[in-house]
Amino acid sequence: MLLLPHLPDEVLYLVLSYLDLTSLGRLAQVCSSLGRFVGRDVVWRNVAKEFLNSGITRSGTDIYPHIPVKERVRTAQNWYDGVCRKDILLKWKTNDGRILVHSRKADSSVELHGHNQEVHCLDCREDLIISGSRDCTVRIWSLSSSSARGTLPMSERVWSVAISPAQSSFVTGTACCENLSPLLIWDTERLACVCSLGSEFRRGAGVLDIVFESPFQIFTCGYDTFIRLWDLRLSTRKCVMEWEEPHDSALYCIQTDRNHMIASGSSYYGVVRLWDRRQAACLQFFQLSSKPVSSPVYCLRFSSSHLYAALATSLHSLDFRQRPTNLR
């Protein structure tokens, strides 16, 4: 009789590709040899693709290659179920709007001067820096110079900017107080407007955050309480998907795992929401502020196991590494 561990690796991989999360976990406990085989990354990749923040992107890229995929699937269960530990890492007082560039290799920093009012947004890739301000301008900077490479006058205050992965273009989001689209795409070299996104924004629906999901896909959010996904290959006039914040609160920031998960921060008592883009409704929410006065979430970042949220005066950490009981 041919036992399962004696099958060729190629056949075993094929058999295991039909098993779900629970079945793989149980099979790993049958014997030590199967446990070692089932623990390989290649066995868990297909399972990981269906989970939130597993590190496997929609294109198949692995953004956390140093962490075993099985361990990431453990943690991904907790992202989905909302199992985490909350901590406050830092508390601070608000500061002015200067742009400071800090060197990670030397104990030095450079100040960039040019905007004459508060800087609302900033994005950078390699040597390129784009900033937007309350003074209704966008400035383009280079790390090799302390003076702006170019200035774009805008019709209203600029709330958000994002540079494309190829650095050939960038997007600006404005306050939408005029009868113009708040989303504009610009050519980085010519500093010329390429096109606008959307056509039916209501007045005051300012765009507060922009994230490039890929060179052709863009996520946006803002005062009109919607998360929108735009695909430049399909249309610039209408978004391809949208999700509405259930408490009708402005959305200050978004982040994605480039697969299924979206994290959003709102103005409603420091609330962070997790979304599965395959569903219309919010998956989980975490209230970080208990104060009676609304405390918006201004910035979100996450790794494979932690989500970090910056409120007005504090930095919060959500640790999702608690071990689930159905995967050992």
XYZ file of C-alpha atoms in Angstrom:
328
model
C 0.000 0.000 0.000
C 1.338 3.465 -0.953
C 1.107 5.805 2.024
C 0.361 9.523 1.600
C 3.842 10.686 2.757
C 5.423 8.386 0.140
C 3.757 10.116 -2.807
C 5.946 12.329 -5.036
C 6.023 15.976 -3.966
C 4.225 17.108 -7.132
C 1.312 14.766 -6.437
C 1.148 15.792 -2.779
C 1.046 19.469 -3.710
C -1.832 18.764 -6.076
C -3.761 16.838 -3.404
C -3.187 19.523 -0.769
C -4.312 22.293 -3.138
C -7.885 20.996 -2.723
C -7.826 21.270 1.088
C -9.150 24.218 3.065
C -7.624 25.916 6.101
C -9.080 23.551 8.701
C -8.212 20.399 6.751
C -4.606 21.498 6.310
C -4.320 22.211 10.025
C -5.638 18.753 10.924
C -3.433 16.997 8.367
C -0.356 18.713 9.815
C -1.053 16.951 13.137
C -1.176 13.404 11.703
C 2.578 12.803 11.862
C 5.837 14.719 11.954
C 6.743 14.077 8.301
C 3.381 15.349 7.047
C 3.584 18.232 9.495
C 6.889 19.374 7.999
C 5.566 19.020 4.450
C 2.285 20.824 5.144
C 4.216 23.656 6.797
C 5.869 24.673 3.514
C 4.986 28.065 2.057
C 3.934 26.658 -1.318
C 1.188 24.603 0.397
C -0.362 27.661 2.073
C -0.117 30.206 -0.767
C -3.497 29.354 -2.321
C -5.167 29.516 1.104
C -3.412 32.789 1.923
C -4.680 34.495 -1.252
C -8.231 34.383 0.114
C -7.354 35.976 3.465
C -7.003 39.591 4.561
C -3.482 41.001 4.776
C -1.726 37.675 4.194
C 0.948 39.441 2.157
C -0.052 37.814 -1.141
C -1.201 40.564 -3.510
C -3.730 40.276 -6.335
C -0.855 39.989 -8.813
C 0.699 37.136 -6.808
C 3.549 39.194 -5.331
C 4.603 38.291 -1.779
C 5.225 41.457 0.242
C 6.218 39.648 3.467
C 8.585 36.918 2.151
C 10.541 36.720 5.440
C 7.479 35.451 7.382
C 6.251 31.827 6.879
C 2.924 31.846 5.016
C 1.303 29.514 7.558
C 2.063 32.004 10.344
C 0.540 34.782 8.277
C -2.639 32.759 7.772
C -2.900 32.403 11.561
C -2.719 36.159 11.944
C -5.008 36.765 8.954
C -7.792 34.918 10.773
C -7.563 37.505 13.524
C -7.692 40.397 11.031
C -10.938 38.908 9.732
C -12.414 38.157 13.180
C -11.252 41.389 14.821
C -9.107 39.644 17.451
C -6.369 42.051 18.552
C -4.734 43.822 21.472
C -4.838 47.620 21.557
C -2.048 49.845 22.884
C -1.251 53.557 22.835
C 2.358 53.901 21.685
C 2.854 57.670 21.756
C 1.130 60.842 22.862
C 2.009 64.270 21.545
C 0.884 67.834 21.013
C 0.115 69.148 17.530
C 2.909 70.912 15.606
C 3.198 73.451 12.758
C 3.085 72.588 9.055
C 6.757 72.591 8.045
C 8.103 69.874 5.715
C 11.065 68.109 7.328
C 13.129 65.499 5.487
C 15.043 63.286 7.926
C 18.011 61.150 6.904
C 17.991 57.552 8.158
C 21.757 57.254 7.649
C 22.875 60.497 9.250
C 21.739 62.568 12.192
C 20.501 65.423 10.029
C 17.358 66.865 8.463
C 16.414 69.312 5.728
C 13.576 71.824 5.845
C 11.613 72.512 2.655
C 10.141 76.005 2.450
C 7.738 77.266 -0.187
C 4.137 76.956 0.976
C 2.881 80.001 2.849
C 0.112 78.128 4.714
C -0.339 74.699 6.303
C 0.877 71.665 4.375
C -2.044 69.219 4.308
C -0.508 66.306 2.396
C 2.750 64.800 1.190
C 3.892 61.815 -0.854
C 7.353 60.697 -1.936
C 8.964 57.998 -4.095
C 12.730 57.769 -4.386
C 13.926 61.310 -5.229
C 10.461 62.765 -5.930
C 8.346 64.617 -3.331
C 4.889 66.114 -3.936
C 3.194 68.373 -1.382
C -0.202 70.060 -1.220
C -1.251 72.978 0.939
C -4.036 75.158 2.242
C -2.488 77.910 0.113
C -4.065 76.277 -2.993
C -0.790 75.111 -4.519
C 0.969 71.831 -5.226
C 4.756 71.847 -5.133
C 7.151 69.348 -6.664
C 10.445 68.777 -4.853
C 13.628 66.777 -5.234
C 15.581 65.268 -2.346
C 18.746 66.704 -3.855
C 17.492 70.297 -3.555
C 15.842 72.375 -0.848
C 13.940 74.526 -3.349
C 10.816 73.476 -5.243
C 11.254 72.088 -8.758
C 7.856 73.392 -9.784
C 4.601 74.868 -8.473
C 1.050 74.152 -9.624
C -1.605 76.745 -8.724
C -4.924 75.120 -7.823
C -8.398 76.641 -7.623
C -8.860 75.545 -3.978
C -7.020 74.007 -1.038
C -5.281 70.678 -1.643
C -6.153 67.891 0.796
C -4.350 64.875 -0.712
C -1.677 63.811 -3.208
C -0.379 60.418 -4.405
C 2.456 59.489 -6.770
C 1.935 56.581 -9.170
C 4.210 53.514 -8.767
C 5.986 54.374 -12.027
C 6.423 58.022 -10.907
C 5.238 59.167 -14.338
C 2.136 60.807 -12.890
C 0.526 61.907 -9.633
C -3.018 62.591 -8.419
C -4.275 65.562 -6.422
C -7.432 65.759 -4.303
C -8.929 69.143 -3.501
C -11.715 70.533 -1.303
C -14.386 70.405 -4.066
C -15.855 73.795 -3.169
C -15.991 74.816 -6.851
C -17.910 73.218 -9.727
C -14.861 71.168 -10.705
C -13.776 67.590 -10.140
C -11.633 67.370 -6.976
C -9.490 64.601 -8.518
C -6.891 65.521 -11.126
C -4.112 63.418 -12.678
C -0.890 65.239 -13.606
C 2.120 64.343 -15.739
C 5.233 64.442 -13.531
C 7.644 65.705 -16.207
C 5.437 68.242 -18.002
C 3.503 69.257 -14.844
C 0.404 69.332 -17.032
C -3.063 68.027 -16.165
C -3.755 64.752 -17.978
C -7.389 64.229 -16.972
C -9.909 64.484 -14.141
C -11.657 61.622 -12.353
C -15.416 61.536 -11.788
C -18.151 63.923 -12.805
C -20.843 63.884 -10.124
C -19.170 64.953 -6.869
C -21.402 67.046 -4.641
C -20.104 70.392 -3.407
C -17.848 69.997 -0.373
C -17.003 66.342 -1.126
C -13.295 66.988 -0.703
C -10.883 64.086 -1.244
C -8.829 63.541 1.924
C -6.732 60.519 0.931
C -5.562 58.798 -2.264
C -3.814 55.418 -2.563
C -2.469 53.750 -5.697
C -3.449 50.074 -5.596
C -1.571 49.447 -8.860
C -0.350 51.640 -11.742
C -3.948 51.672 -13.053
C -6.108 51.407 -9.923
C -6.649 54.196 -7.378
C -8.531 54.264 -4.067
C -9.938 57.574 -2.792
C -11.960 58.684 0.239
C -13.108 61.949 1.760
C -15.840 64.132 3.176
C -18.687 62.480 1.255
C -18.181 59.269 3.353
C -17.402 56.976 0.384
C -14.390 54.810 -0.443
C -14.073 54.631 -4.219
C -11.995 52.434 -6.516
C -11.060 53.884 -9.904
C -9.648 51.854 -12.790
C -7.959 54.067 -15.373
C -8.124 51.275 -17.966
C -11.938 51.265 -17.873
C -13.166 54.794 -17.238
C -12.118 58.134 -15.786
C -15.701 59.336 -15.459
C -17.071 56.721 -13.073
C -15.563 54.596 -10.316
C -15.751 50.803 -10.652
C -16.618 50.087 -6.975
C -17.571 52.062 -3.873
C -18.157 51.466 -0.164
C -20.139 53.811 2.120
C -19.173 54.591 5.713
C -22.230 53.416 7.706
C -22.259 56.284 10.244
C -22.134 58.999 7.565
C -18.756 60.224 8.833
C -15.974 61.764 6.796
C -13.190 59.331 5.891
C -9.772 60.809 6.554
C -7.463 58.008 5.398
C -7.320 54.590 3.738
C -4.790 51.804 3.246
C -5.015 48.474 1.392
C -3.125 45.172 1.359
C -3.269 45.128 -2.482
C -5.532 42.103 -2.298
C -8.845 41.952 -0.394
C -8.468 44.254 2.625
C -9.191 47.968 2.975
C -8.617 49.859 6.231
C -10.249 53.264 6.703
C -10.041 55.911 9.408
C -12.996 58.205 10.064
C -13.862 61.354 11.972
C -16.251 59.390 14.196
C -14.600 59.013 17.632
C -11.362 57.606 16.273
C -13.013 54.694 14.466
C -10.931 52.398 12.236
C -12.858 50.064 9.940
C -11.708 46.940 8.121
C -13.404 46.105 4.832
C -13.318 43.006 2.637
C -13.571 44.415 -0.874
C -15.592 41.329 -1.875
C -18.383 42.566 0.436
C -20.399 45.783 0.529
C -20.711 46.011 4.319
C -17.954 46.815 6.829
C -16.275 43.702 8.249
C -14.884 44.985 11.591
C -14.513 48.291 13.406
C -12.342 49.463 16.294
C -13.080 52.577 18.359
C -9.783 54.045 19.544
C -11.029 57.181 21.275
C -13.515 57.306 24.148
C -13.600 61.100 24.325
C -16.986 62.781 23.793
C -15.391 65.134 21.244
C -14.750 63.547 17.853
C -11.115 62.589 17.267
C -10.415 61.778 13.594
C -7.976 59.095 12.479
C -5.553 61.088 10.345
C -3.209 58.339 9.169
C -3.152 54.526 8.907
C -0.288 52.114 8.258
C -0.048 48.358 8.749
C 2.384 45.457 8.605
C 1.563 41.730 8.499
C 0.579 41.721 12.192
C 0.026 45.330 13.335
C -2.194 48.229 12.373
C -1.064 51.728 13.430
C -3.501 54.659 13.647
C -2.505 58.268 14.276
C -5.141 60.436 15.958
C -4.807 64.125 16.751
C -2.619 63.626 19.841
C -1.699 59.922 19.999
C -0.475 56.899 18.032
C -2.412 53.665 18.560
C -1.283 50.102 17.785
C -3.517 47.078 17.139
C -1.654 43.762 17.456
C -3.369 40.871 15.612
C -0.914 38.142 16.591
C -3.255 36.384 19.045
C -3.339 32.669 18.161
C -6.648 31.278 16.849
C -7.825 27.953 18.292
C -8.662 26.158 15.041
C -5.183 26.336 13.448
C -2.201 24.837 15.276
